[in-house]
Coordinates of C-alpha atoms and ligand atoms in Angstrom, one line a residue:
M1 CA -3.6 -75.2 39.7
P2 CA -6.6 -75.5 37.8
S3 CA -8.3 -72.6 39.4
S4 CA -5.1 -70.2 38.6
L5 CA -5.4 -71.5 34.8
S6 CA -8.9 -70.4 34.8
T7 CA -7.9 -67.3 36.6
L8 CA -5.5 -66.4 33.6
R9 CA -7.9 -67.5 31.0
K10 CA -10.4 -64.9 32.3
Q11 CA -7.5 -62.2 32.7
Y12 CA -6.7 -62.8 29.0
A13 CA -10.5 -62.7 28.0
L14 CA -11.1 -59.6 29.9
R15 CA -7.7 -57.9 28.3
S16 CA -8.6 -58.8 24.9
T17 CA -11.9 -57.2 25.0
R18 CA -10.3 -54.2 27.0
Q19 CA -8.0 -54.4 23.7
Q20 CA -10.8 -54.5 21.7
L21 CA -12.7 -51.5 23.4
L22 CA -9.3 -49.5 23.2
A23 CA -8.9 -50.6 19.5
Q24 CA -12.5 -49.3 18.8
A25 CA -12.0 -46.0 20.8
L26 CA -9.0 -45.4 18.6
D27 CA -10.9 -45.8 15.5
L28 CA -13.3 -43.7 16.6
L29 CA -11.0 -41.1 17.2
R30 CA -9.3 -41.7 14.1
N31 CA -12.7 -41.2 12.4
F32 CA -13.5 -38.1 14.3
L33 CA -10.1 -36.3 13.3
L34 CA -10.6 -37.3 9.6
L35 CA -14.2 -35.8 9.8
L36 CA -12.8 -32.7 11.7
F37 CA -10.0 -32.5 9.0
L38 CA -12.5 -32.8 5.8
L39 CA -15.0 -30.6 7.5
K40 CA -12.3 -27.6 7.8
Y41 CA -11.2 -28.4 4.3
T42 CA -14.7 -28.5 2.8
R43 CA -15.1 -25.1 4.6
K44 CA -12.5 -23.7 3.0
T45 CA -13.2 -25.1 -0.6
F46 CA -16.7 -23.8 0.3
R47 CA -15.5 -20.1 1.3
H48 CA -13.0 -20.2 -1.9
L49 CA -15.9 -21.3 -3.9
R50 CA -18.2 -18.9 -2.4
G51 CA -15.6 -15.8 -2.7
Y52 CA -14.3 -16.4 -6.3
G53 CA -17.4 -18.2 -7.8
I54 CA -17.0 -21.7 -9.9
L55 CA -15.3 -19.9 -12.8
G56 CA -13.1 -17.6 -10.9
S57 CA -11.7 -20.4 -8.7
L58 CA -11.1 -22.7 -12.0
R59 CA -9.5 -19.5 -13.6
L60 CA -7.1 -19.1 -10.3
L61 CA -6.5 -22.9 -10.9
Y62 CA -5.6 -22.3 -14.4
R63 CA -3.2 -19.6 -13.3
D64 CA -1.6 -21.2 -10.8
T65 CA -1.1 -24.5 -12.6
Y66 CA 0.2 -22.3 -15.4
K67 CA 2.6 -20.4 -12.9
R68 CA 3.9 -23.6 -11.6
L69 CA 4.5 -25.0 -14.8
Y70 CA 6.5 -21.5 -15.7
G71 CA 8.2 -21.8 -12.7
V72 CA 9.9 -25.3 -13.5
F73 CA 10.7 -23.9 -16.9
L74 CA 12.4 -21.0 -15.2
G75 CA 14.2 -23.3 -12.9
L76 CA 15.7 -25.4 -16.0
P77 CA 19.4 -24.7 -15.9
F78 CA 20.0 -23.1 -19.4
V79 CA 16.7 -20.9 -18.8
K80 CA 18.0 -19.9 -15.2
E81 CA 21.5 -18.9 -16.9
R82 CA 19.8 -17.0 -19.6
V83 CA 17.6 -15.2 -17.2
K84 CA 20.4 -14.7 -14.5
A85 CA 22.6 -13.1 -17.5
D86 CA 19.5 -10.7 -18.6
V87 CA 18.9 -9.7 -14.7
D88 CA 22.5 -8.9 -14.2
K89 CA 22.9 -7.1 -17.4
A90 CA 19.5 -5.0 -16.3
V91 CA 20.7 -4.2 -13.0
K92 CA 23.9 -2.9 -14.3
E93 CA 22.2 -0.3 -16.6
L94 CA 20.1 0.5 -13.3
E95 CA 23.5 1.3 -11.5
A96 CA 25.3 3.1 -14.1
K97 CA 22.0 5.4 -14.3
L98 CA 21.7 5.7 -10.1
V99 CA 25.1 5.9 -9.0
P100 CA 27.6 8.3 -10.1
S101 CA 31.1 7.1 -11.3
G102 CA 34.1 8.4 -13.3
P103 CA 37.3 10.1 -11.9
G104 CA 35.4 13.0 -10.6
V105 CA 33.6 11.4 -7.6
V106 CA 34.8 11.1 -4.3
R107 CA 33.4 8.4 -2.5
H108 CA 33.3 8.2 1.6
R109 CA 33.1 4.6 2.4
T110 CA 35.0 4.8 5.8
L111 CA 34.9 7.4 8.6
P112 CA 37.0 10.3 8.2
V113 CA 39.8 10.2 10.7
E114 CA 39.7 13.6 12.0
G115 CA 36.3 15.5 11.6
W116 CA 35.5 17.6 8.8
S117 CA 35.2 21.0 9.8
A118 CA 31.2 22.6 9.6
E119 CA 31.9 24.7 6.5
Q120 CA 33.6 22.0 4.7
V121 CA 30.3 19.6 5.7
R122 CA 28.1 22.6 4.6
E123 CA 30.0 22.8 1.0
E124 CA 29.4 19.0 0.4
L125 CA 25.7 19.1 1.6
E126 CA 25.2 21.9 -1.1
K127 CA 26.9 19.8 -3.8
L128 CA 24.9 16.7 -2.9
G129 CA 21.7 18.8 -3.0
G130 CA 22.7 19.9 -6.6
M131 CA 23.2 16.8 -8.2
P132 CA 21.4 16.4 -11.3
H133 CA 17.9 15.1 -10.8
T134 CA 14.1 15.4 -12.0
R135 CA 13.0 19.1 -11.2
W136 CA 10.3 18.7 -8.4
E137 CA 11.3 22.3 -8.0
D138 CA 9.9 23.1 -11.2
G139 CA 7.0 20.9 -10.9
R140 CA 8.3 18.4 -13.1
V141 CA 7.2 15.3 -10.6
S142 CA 3.8 13.5 -9.9
G143 CA 3.0 13.0 -6.3
A144 CA 6.3 12.5 -4.4
V145 CA 7.0 16.2 -3.2
Y146 CA 4.0 17.4 -1.6
H147 CA 5.8 21.3 -1.1
G148 CA 3.8 23.7 0.7
G149 CA 6.0 27.0 -0.2
T150 CA 9.5 27.9 1.0
E151 CA 7.8 30.1 4.0
L152 CA 6.5 26.8 5.2
S153 CA 10.0 25.0 4.9
D154 CA 11.9 27.6 6.6
L155 CA 9.4 27.1 9.7
Q156 CA 9.3 23.5 9.6
A157 CA 13.2 23.9 9.6
E158 CA 13.0 26.1 12.7
A159 CA 10.9 23.2 14.4
F160 CA 13.6 20.9 13.8
K161 CA 16.3 22.9 15.4
K162 CA 14.3 23.5 18.6
F163 CA 13.3 19.8 19.0
G164 CA 15.9 17.8 17.3
V165 CA 17.2 16.0 20.5
S166 CA 13.3 15.7 21.5
N167 CA 11.8 12.0 21.5
P168 CA 8.2 11.3 22.6
I169 CA 9.2 8.1 24.7
H170 CA 10.2 10.5 27.6
P171 CA 7.3 12.5 28.0
D172 CA 8.5 14.0 31.0
V173 CA 11.8 15.3 29.5
F174 CA 9.7 16.9 26.4
P175 CA 6.4 17.7 27.4
G176 CA 5.8 19.9 24.6
V177 CA 6.3 17.2 21.9
R178 CA 3.7 15.1 24.0
K179 CA 1.4 17.9 23.6
M180 CA 2.2 18.6 20.0
E181 CA 1.5 14.9 19.3
A182 CA -1.8 14.8 21.0
E183 CA -2.7 18.0 19.2
V184 CA -1.9 17.0 15.6
V185 CA -4.1 13.7 16.4
A186 CA -7.0 15.8 17.8
M187 CA -7.3 18.2 14.9
T188 CA -6.9 15.6 12.5
L189 CA -9.9 14.0 14.1
G190 CA -11.9 16.9 13.8
L191 CA -11.7 16.9 10.3
F192 CA -12.8 13.4 9.8
H193 CA -15.8 13.5 11.8
A194 CA -14.8 11.3 14.8
P195 CA -17.3 11.0 17.1
E196 CA -17.7 13.7 20.2
G197 CA -15.1 12.4 22.7
G198 CA -14.5 9.2 20.9
G199 CA -12.2 9.1 18.6
A200 CA -8.3 8.4 19.4
G201 CA -5.4 8.3 17.2
V202 CA -1.3 7.8 17.3
T203 CA 1.0 9.7 14.7
T204 CA 3.6 7.5 12.9
S205 CA 6.3 7.7 10.6
G206 CA 4.3 7.5 7.2
G207 CA 1.3 6.0 5.2
T208 CA 2.6 2.4 5.3
E209 CA 2.9 2.6 9.5
S210 CA -0.3 3.7 9.6
I211 CA -1.7 1.1 7.5
L212 CA 0.4 -1.7 9.3
M213 CA -0.7 -0.6 12.7
A214 CA -4.6 -0.2 11.8
V215 CA -4.2 -4.0 10.3
L216 CA -2.5 -5.1 13.3
A217 CA -5.0 -3.7 15.4
A218 CA -7.9 -5.2 13.7
R219 CA -5.9 -8.5 13.6
Q220 CA -5.8 -8.2 17.6
K221 CA -9.2 -7.5 17.8
G222 CA -10.3 -10.3 15.8
Y223 CA -8.6 -12.8 17.8
A224 CA -9.3 -11.1 21.3
E225 CA -12.9 -10.6 20.6
R226 CA -13.7 -13.6 18.2
G227 CA -10.9 -16.2 18.5
V228 CA -9.9 -15.7 14.6
R229 CA -6.8 -17.9 14.3
E230 CA -6.7 -17.9 10.8
P231 CA -7.5 -14.2 9.7
E232 CA -8.2 -12.9 6.4
M233 CA -8.9 -9.6 5.1
V234 CA -10.5 -8.2 2.0
I235 CA -8.9 -5.0 0.1
P236 CA -10.0 -3.7 -3.0
E237 CA -7.2 -4.9 -5.8
T238 CA -6.2 -1.1 -6.2
A239 CA -5.7 -0.7 -2.4
H240 CA -2.2 0.5 -1.6
T241 CA 0.4 -2.4 -1.3
A242 CA 1.0 -1.4 2.2
F243 CA -1.9 -3.6 3.0
R244 CA -0.2 -6.4 1.3
K245 CA 2.7 -6.1 3.3
A246 CA 0.6 -6.0 6.3
G247 CA -0.6 -9.3 4.9
E248 CA 2.8 -10.8 4.6
Y249 CA 4.1 -9.2 8.0
F250 CA 1.2 -10.4 10.1
Q251 CA 0.3 -13.8 8.4
I252 CA -3.2 -12.1 7.2
K253 CA -4.4 -13.9 4.1
V254 CA -5.3 -11.2 1.7
H255 CA -8.6 -11.6 -0.6
L256 CA -8.3 -8.9 -3.7
A257 CA -11.6 -7.5 -4.7
P258 CA -11.8 -6.5 -8.3
C259 CA -12.3 -2.8 -9.5
P260 CA -13.7 -3.2 -12.9
A261 CA -14.5 -0.4 -15.5
P262 CA -16.1 1.6 -16.1
S263 CA -16.2 3.2 -12.6
Y264 CA -13.0 1.4 -11.1
K265 CA -14.6 1.3 -7.6
V266 CA -14.1 -1.9 -5.6
H267 CA -16.8 -4.2 -6.7
L268 CA -19.4 -4.8 -4.0
P269 CA -20.9 -7.8 -4.6
S270 CA -17.1 -9.5 -5.2
V271 CA -16.5 -7.9 -1.3
R272 CA -19.9 -9.2 0.0
R273 CA -19.1 -12.8 -1.4
L274 CA -15.3 -12.7 0.0
L275 CA -16.5 -11.9 3.5
N276 CA -16.3 -15.0 5.9
P277 CA -16.4 -15.6 9.5
N278 CA -12.2 -15.1 9.4
T279 CA -12.4 -11.9 7.8
I280 CA -10.7 -9.3 10.4
L281 CA -10.8 -6.3 8.1
L282 CA -12.4 -4.8 5.3
V283 CA -10.6 -2.1 3.3
G284 CA -12.1 1.0 0.8
S285 CA -9.7 3.7 -0.5
A286 CA -10.4 7.4 -0.3
P287 CA -8.9 7.8 -2.9
N288 CA -6.6 5.0 -4.0
F289 CA -3.2 5.4 -5.7
P290 CA -3.3 3.8 -9.0
H291 CA -6.4 5.7 -10.5
G292 CA -7.2 8.1 -7.7
I293 CA -10.9 6.8 -7.5
I294 CA -12.8 6.8 -4.3
D295 CA -14.5 3.4 -3.6
D296 CA -18.0 3.5 -2.5
I297 CA -17.6 3.6 1.2
P298 CA -21.1 4.0 2.2
A299 CA -22.0 0.7 0.9
L300 CA -18.6 -0.8 2.7
S301 CA -19.8 0.9 5.6
R302 CA -23.2 -1.0 5.3
L303 CA -21.2 -4.4 4.6
A304 CA -18.8 -4.0 7.5
L305 CA -21.5 -3.3 9.9
A306 CA -23.7 -6.1 8.6
H307 CA -21.1 -8.7 8.4
T308 CA -20.8 -9.9 12.3
R309 CA -22.6 -9.0 15.5
G310 CA -21.3 -5.7 16.4
G311 CA -19.8 -5.2 12.6
T312 CA -16.3 -6.0 11.0
P313 CA -14.0 -3.4 11.2
L314 CA -13.7 -1.1 8.2
H315 CA -10.4 0.5 7.1
V316 CA -10.9 3.6 5.0
D317 CA -7.1 4.8 3.3
C318 CA -7.3 8.4 3.1
C319 CA -3.0 8.4 3.0
L320 CA -3.0 10.4 -0.4
G321 CA -6.5 12.3 0.4
S322 CA -4.8 13.5 3.4
F323 CA -6.1 17.1 4.4
L324 CA -7.5 17.1 0.4
T325 CA -10.4 14.7 0.6
P326 CA -11.8 16.3 3.3
M327 CA -11.7 19.7 2.1
L328 CA -13.7 18.6 -0.9
A329 CA -17.2 19.0 0.8
R330 CA -16.0 22.4 2.4
A331 CA -14.8 23.4 -0.7
G332 CA -18.7 22.8 -2.3
L333 CA -16.9 20.2 -4.6
P334 CA -18.5 16.7 -5.1
C335 CA -17.4 14.1 -2.9
P336 CA -19.4 10.9 -1.3
Q337 CA -19.0 10.5 2.5
F338 CA -16.2 8.5 3.3
D339 CA -14.9 9.1 6.9
F340 CA -16.3 8.6 10.6
A341 CA -19.8 10.3 9.7
L342 CA -20.3 6.5 8.5
P343 CA -21.0 4.4 11.5
G344 CA -19.2 1.4 9.5
V345 CA -15.8 3.0 9.7
T346 CA -13.8 1.9 12.3
S347 CA -10.1 3.3 11.4
L348 CA -8.4 5.9 8.6
S349 CA -5.0 6.5 7.8
V350 CA -4.0 10.2 6.7
D351 CA -0.7 11.3 5.6
T352 CA 0.2 14.6 7.2
H353 CA 3.2 14.3 5.0
K354 CA 1.1 14.5 1.8
Y355 CA -1.4 17.0 1.5
G356 CA -1.0 18.0 4.9
F357 CA 2.4 19.6 4.0
A358 CA 3.9 18.5 7.0
P359 CA 7.8 17.2 6.3
K360 CA 8.4 13.7 5.0
G361 CA 8.0 11.1 8.1
N362 CA 4.4 12.2 9.2
S363 CA 1.5 10.4 9.0
V364 CA -1.9 9.6 11.6
V365 CA -3.7 6.7 12.2
L366 CA -7.2 7.5 13.4
Y367 CA -9.9 5.0 15.1
R368 CA -13.4 5.1 16.2
S369 CA -12.6 4.2 19.8
Q370 CA -9.8 4.2 22.1
A371 CA -10.4 0.6 22.6
L372 CA -9.8 -0.1 19.1
R373 CA -6.6 2.1 19.5
R374 CA -5.6 -0.2 22.3
Y375 CA -5.3 -3.1 20.4
Q376 CA -2.3 -1.5 18.3
Y377 CA -0.3 -0.7 21.8
Y378 CA 2.6 -2.9 22.6
I379 CA 3.4 -3.4 26.4
C380 CA 6.0 -5.8 28.0
P381 CA 5.3 -5.3 31.6
D382 CA 8.3 -7.8 32.5
W383 CA 11.2 -6.6 30.8
S384 CA 14.5 -6.5 33.1
G385 CA 14.7 -2.5 31.5
G386 CA 11.6 -1.8 33.2
V387 CA 7.9 -1.7 32.3
Y388 CA 8.0 -0.9 28.5
A389 CA 5.1 0.8 26.6
S390 CA 5.2 1.9 23.3
P391 CA 2.0 3.0 21.2
G392 CA 3.3 1.7 17.7
L393 CA 6.1 -0.2 15.7
A394 CA 8.9 2.4 16.7
G395 CA 10.5 2.6 20.3
S396 CA 12.2 6.4 19.6
R397 CA 10.4 8.7 17.6
P398 CA 11.5 11.8 16.4
G399 CA 9.8 14.5 18.3
A400 CA 11.4 17.1 15.7
L401 CA 8.9 15.7 12.9
I402 CA 6.1 15.9 15.2
A403 CA 7.2 19.4 16.3
G404 CA 7.5 20.2 11.9
C405 CA 3.9 18.5 11.2
W406 CA 2.4 20.8 14.2
A407 CA 4.0 23.9 12.9
S408 CA 2.7 22.7 9.4
L409 CA -0.9 22.3 10.7
M410 CA -1.1 25.5 12.4
K411 CA 0.6 27.6 10.1
T412 CA -1.6 26.5 7.2
G413 CA -5.1 26.1 9.0
E414 CA -8.6 25.5 7.4
S415 CA -8.2 28.2 5.2
G416 CA -5.1 27.4 3.8
Y417 CA -5.8 23.6 3.5
L418 CA -9.2 24.9 1.7
A419 CA -7.1 27.4 -0.9
T420 CA -5.0 24.7 -1.9
C421 CA -7.3 22.0 -2.8
L422 CA -9.5 24.5 -5.1
S423 CA -6.1 25.1 -7.1
I424 CA -5.2 21.5 -7.1
I425 CA -8.6 20.2 -8.4
T426 CA -8.5 23.2 -10.8
A427 CA -5.3 22.1 -11.9
R428 CA -6.6 18.2 -12.2
Q429 CA -9.8 19.8 -13.8
E430 CA -7.9 21.0 -16.4
L431 CA -5.5 18.1 -17.2
E432 CA -8.9 15.9 -17.3
T433 CA -10.6 18.1 -19.7
A434 CA -7.7 18.3 -22.2
I435 CA -7.2 14.7 -22.0
R436 CA -11.1 14.2 -22.5
S437 CA -11.9 16.8 -25.2
N438 CA -8.4 17.8 -26.7
P439 CA -8.6 16.6 -30.4
I440 CA -5.0 15.1 -30.2
L441 CA -5.3 13.6 -26.8
S442 CA -8.9 12.2 -26.8
Q443 CA -8.7 10.3 -29.8
S444 CA -5.5 8.7 -28.2
L445 CA -6.2 8.6 -24.5
T446 CA -9.3 7.7 -22.2
V447 CA -9.5 8.6 -18.6
I448 CA -10.0 6.1 -15.8
G449 CA -13.2 6.3 -14.0
N450 CA -14.5 9.5 -12.7
P451 CA -11.8 10.9 -10.6
L452 CA -12.6 13.6 -7.8
V453 CA -9.1 14.2 -6.1
S454 CA -6.0 15.2 -7.1
V455 CA -5.0 12.2 -9.2
L456 CA -5.9 11.7 -13.1
A457 CA -5.2 8.1 -14.4
F458 CA -5.5 7.8 -18.3
R459 CA -4.6 4.7 -20.8
A460 CA -4.2 4.4 -24.1
R461 CA -7.9 4.1 -26.2
P462 CA -8.3 0.6 -27.0
N463 CA -10.2 1.6 -30.2
P464 CA -8.7 4.7 -32.2
P465 CA -10.9 6.5 -34.5
Q466 CA -9.6 7.3 -38.0
S467 CA -7.4 4.2 -38.2
L468 CA -4.9 5.5 -35.9
F469 CA -2.8 3.2 -34.1
Q470 CA -3.4 2.3 -30.6
L471 CA -0.8 3.8 -28.5
D472 CA 1.5 1.8 -26.5
I473 CA 0.7 3.9 -23.3
Y474 CA 4.5 3.1 -21.9
D475 CA 5.9 4.7 -24.8
V476 CA 4.0 7.6 -23.8
A477 CA 5.5 7.4 -20.2
D478 CA 9.1 6.8 -21.4
A479 CA 8.7 10.0 -23.9
M480 CA 7.5 12.4 -20.9
S481 CA 10.4 11.3 -19.0
A482 CA 12.6 12.1 -22.0
K483 CA 11.0 15.8 -21.6
G484 CA 12.0 15.8 -18.1
W485 CA 8.7 14.9 -16.5
H486 CA 8.7 12.0 -13.9
L487 CA 5.1 10.8 -14.1
N488 CA 3.9 7.2 -12.9
A489 CA 3.7 4.2 -15.2
L490 CA 1.0 1.6 -13.7
Q491 CA 0.3 -1.8 -14.8
D492 CA -2.9 -4.1 -14.9
P493 CA -4.5 -2.3 -16.9
P494 CA -1.3 -0.5 -18.6
A495 CA -1.8 2.7 -18.1
M496 CA -0.2 6.1 -16.5
H497 CA -1.2 8.9 -13.9
I498 CA -0.4 12.2 -12.7
A499 CA -0.6 13.4 -8.9
V500 CA -1.2 17.1 -9.1
T501 CA 0.7 18.4 -6.2
L502 CA 1.3 22.4 -5.7
P503 CA 4.6 22.7 -7.6
I504 CA 2.8 20.9 -10.8
V505 CA -0.5 23.9 -10.5
P506 CA 1.5 26.7 -12.2
V507 CA 3.3 24.5 -14.9
V508 CA 0.1 22.4 -15.6
H509 CA -0.3 24.0 -19.2
E510 CA 3.2 23.0 -20.1
L511 CA 2.5 19.5 -19.1
I512 CA -0.9 19.4 -21.1
K513 CA 1.7 20.7 -24.3
D514 CA 4.4 18.2 -23.8
L515 CA 1.8 15.4 -23.7
E516 CA 0.0 16.6 -26.7
A517 CA 3.4 16.5 -28.7
V518 CA 4.5 13.1 -27.5
V519 CA 1.2 11.5 -28.0
E520 CA 1.6 12.7 -31.6
A521 CA 4.9 11.0 -32.1
C522 CA 3.8 7.9 -30.2
R523 CA 1.1 7.2 -32.4
G524 CA 3.5 7.0 -35.4
K525 CA 5.0 4.6 -33.9
G526 CA 2.0 2.2 -33.1
R527 CA 2.0 -0.7 -30.7
G528 CA 5.1 -2.7 -30.0
G529 CA 7.1 0.4 -31.4
D530 CA 9.2 1.1 -34.4
G531 CA 12.3 -1.5 -33.7
G532 CA 13.9 1.7 -32.1
K533 CA 15.1 1.4 -28.6
Q534 CA 12.4 1.0 -26.0
G535 CA 12.6 3.2 -22.7
D536 CA 12.7 1.8 -19.0
A537 CA 8.9 1.7 -18.6
A538 CA 7.9 0.2 -22.1
A539 CA 11.0 -2.6 -21.1
L540 CA 9.9 -3.3 -17.6
Y541 CA 6.0 -3.6 -18.1
G542 CA 6.4 -5.1 -21.4
V543 CA 8.0 -7.8 -19.7
A544 CA 6.4 -7.6 -16.3
G545 CA 2.9 -7.6 -17.8
A546 CA 3.3 -10.9 -20.3
L547 CA 5.2 -13.0 -17.6
P548 CA 3.0 -15.6 -15.5
D549 CA 5.5 -16.1 -13.1
K550 CA 7.0 -12.9 -11.4
R551 CA 10.1 -14.4 -10.1
V552 CA 12.3 -12.4 -12.5
V553 CA 10.4 -8.9 -11.7
R554 CA 11.0 -9.7 -8.1
E555 CA 14.9 -10.4 -8.9
L556 CA 15.4 -7.3 -11.0
A557 CA 13.6 -5.2 -8.2
G558 CA 15.7 -6.8 -5.5
G559 CA 18.8 -5.9 -7.5
F560 CA 17.3 -2.4 -7.8
L561 CA 17.1 -2.3 -3.8
D562 CA 21.1 -3.6 -3.6
T563 CA 22.1 -1.0 -5.6
L564 CA 20.8 2.0 -3.8
Y565 CA 23.1 0.7 -1.4
L566 CA 26.4 1.1 -3.5
A567 CA 28.2 3.7 -1.8
Ligands
PLP601 C1 1.1 6.9 -0.1 C2 0.0 6.1 -0.1 C3 0.0 5.3 1.2 C4 1.5 5.4 2.1 O1 2.5 5.5 1.6 P1 3.8 6.1 2.4 O2 5.0 6.0 1.5 O3 4.2 4.9 3.1 O4 3.5 7.1 3.0 C5 -1.0 4.6 1.0 N1 -2.0 4.5 0.7 C6 -2.2 5.4 -0.6 C7 -3.2 5.1 -1.4 C8 -1.2 6.3 -1.0 O5 -1.0 7.0 -1.9

């Protein structure tokens, strides 16, 4: 008995030391995890502080807190009801403008039981094409319609007809479409100084898809080659929203680098501070949409090359610049280097459906190497439907659009793009000269930065001379709309722009004359208006600019999108 008692005691002692050891180990583990946790957050905080500076971080914190409190305010029941009523009213007004109504309107909400005759369809199409609209045909629309002339659009229609059923997903069935797509990519690569034999690309449905693909490729590369699991990218605040869309779709943190006056180019020291080991992509525009400014791409290229071993990808958005930016230097016009000639540039987006004059639904994404293009491919080796491989977002794609694009490039040729470049840049220069030196315009307006391509942005002069009132630029935008022009209103800072297209070239003097008349009329009103009815731009941006929380704007914009689908 005693011996067993002592064994028990021994066993007990042993167990308690074992327990103690276990507890100690657990303690150690807990401390270690805590340390890791702290380290992670310290690192995050440090990167944030480095990226935005102490003042900048405090400003962000202040803005965030203000936004949250405002959000709480918006959530209060009576405020919520009031906001909803206002939004509903605005959406109803939109509906009245966008959706035709009245006794004369016939709506086709169900399939016709018996199909129509071809003649009937043709008649209806004619009516639909003739619905009252802003006259792009008369050059009244900024950007939007990048028309290359009726001869070209007739040719495109022939290409559609020939390749209407075609789909590049079946290269054996449509070898001609495969050939044309490869040639569109090759021709575009050639314009952008792709390295001999190295460059690669894919055609897409538009600029947004090209950008989504380039961002995805960079994210996949960062993950595969450097193990980046919390990807981040640094973009100029003026870069196209497609990059923010990519950030949301692909879960990439987006850092907006400021683009301050007077150059309105991306601020390089800010970009440098925002780079960190999680950065998978840097972005520059050639030019950007809001102000038509080309960022300092040579400097971004140097930053990208220096950031990680082997360089961090740098995407140059030449969606808008398309076939215009590469023609500037060839036309003897000023243009900094912006393409693959710079060693840091790894991808480019080029909208052939803008100044390439291809039919809408065409764009190209270009890569410095085939290896980088690989990262955008989607391949599924084990699907019951067979081994599946597609280059990008879409599965089936319209071969007709590729044919239309190929036809446009071949028909226009280098000489055609050079000539259109010259006439578009000349028109922009005339507009710019008018705003900078015409007495009425220059007293009240000021050009943003030093644009080199087709977009000219301007804002109200902050200190107009001779005791003139400061204009509300949105009143100018609305008054131009009333005169039948469709120009673009911008925000942050309040401004507007004109993207010169071929249809605008012949009417640029009319545009200047109308702008003069509008500015003269608006400057009698002064800021805040004269109590008269505000126009759409003034109403929208007057509210949007003042709101810290953009929930109301989101609601309005969502309502707008819903309205588009009212049959
Ligand atoms: C038009 C544009 C894009 C892409 O827009 P899509 O409408 O998708 O073709 C991208 N970047 C800039 C600067 C643009 O102007």
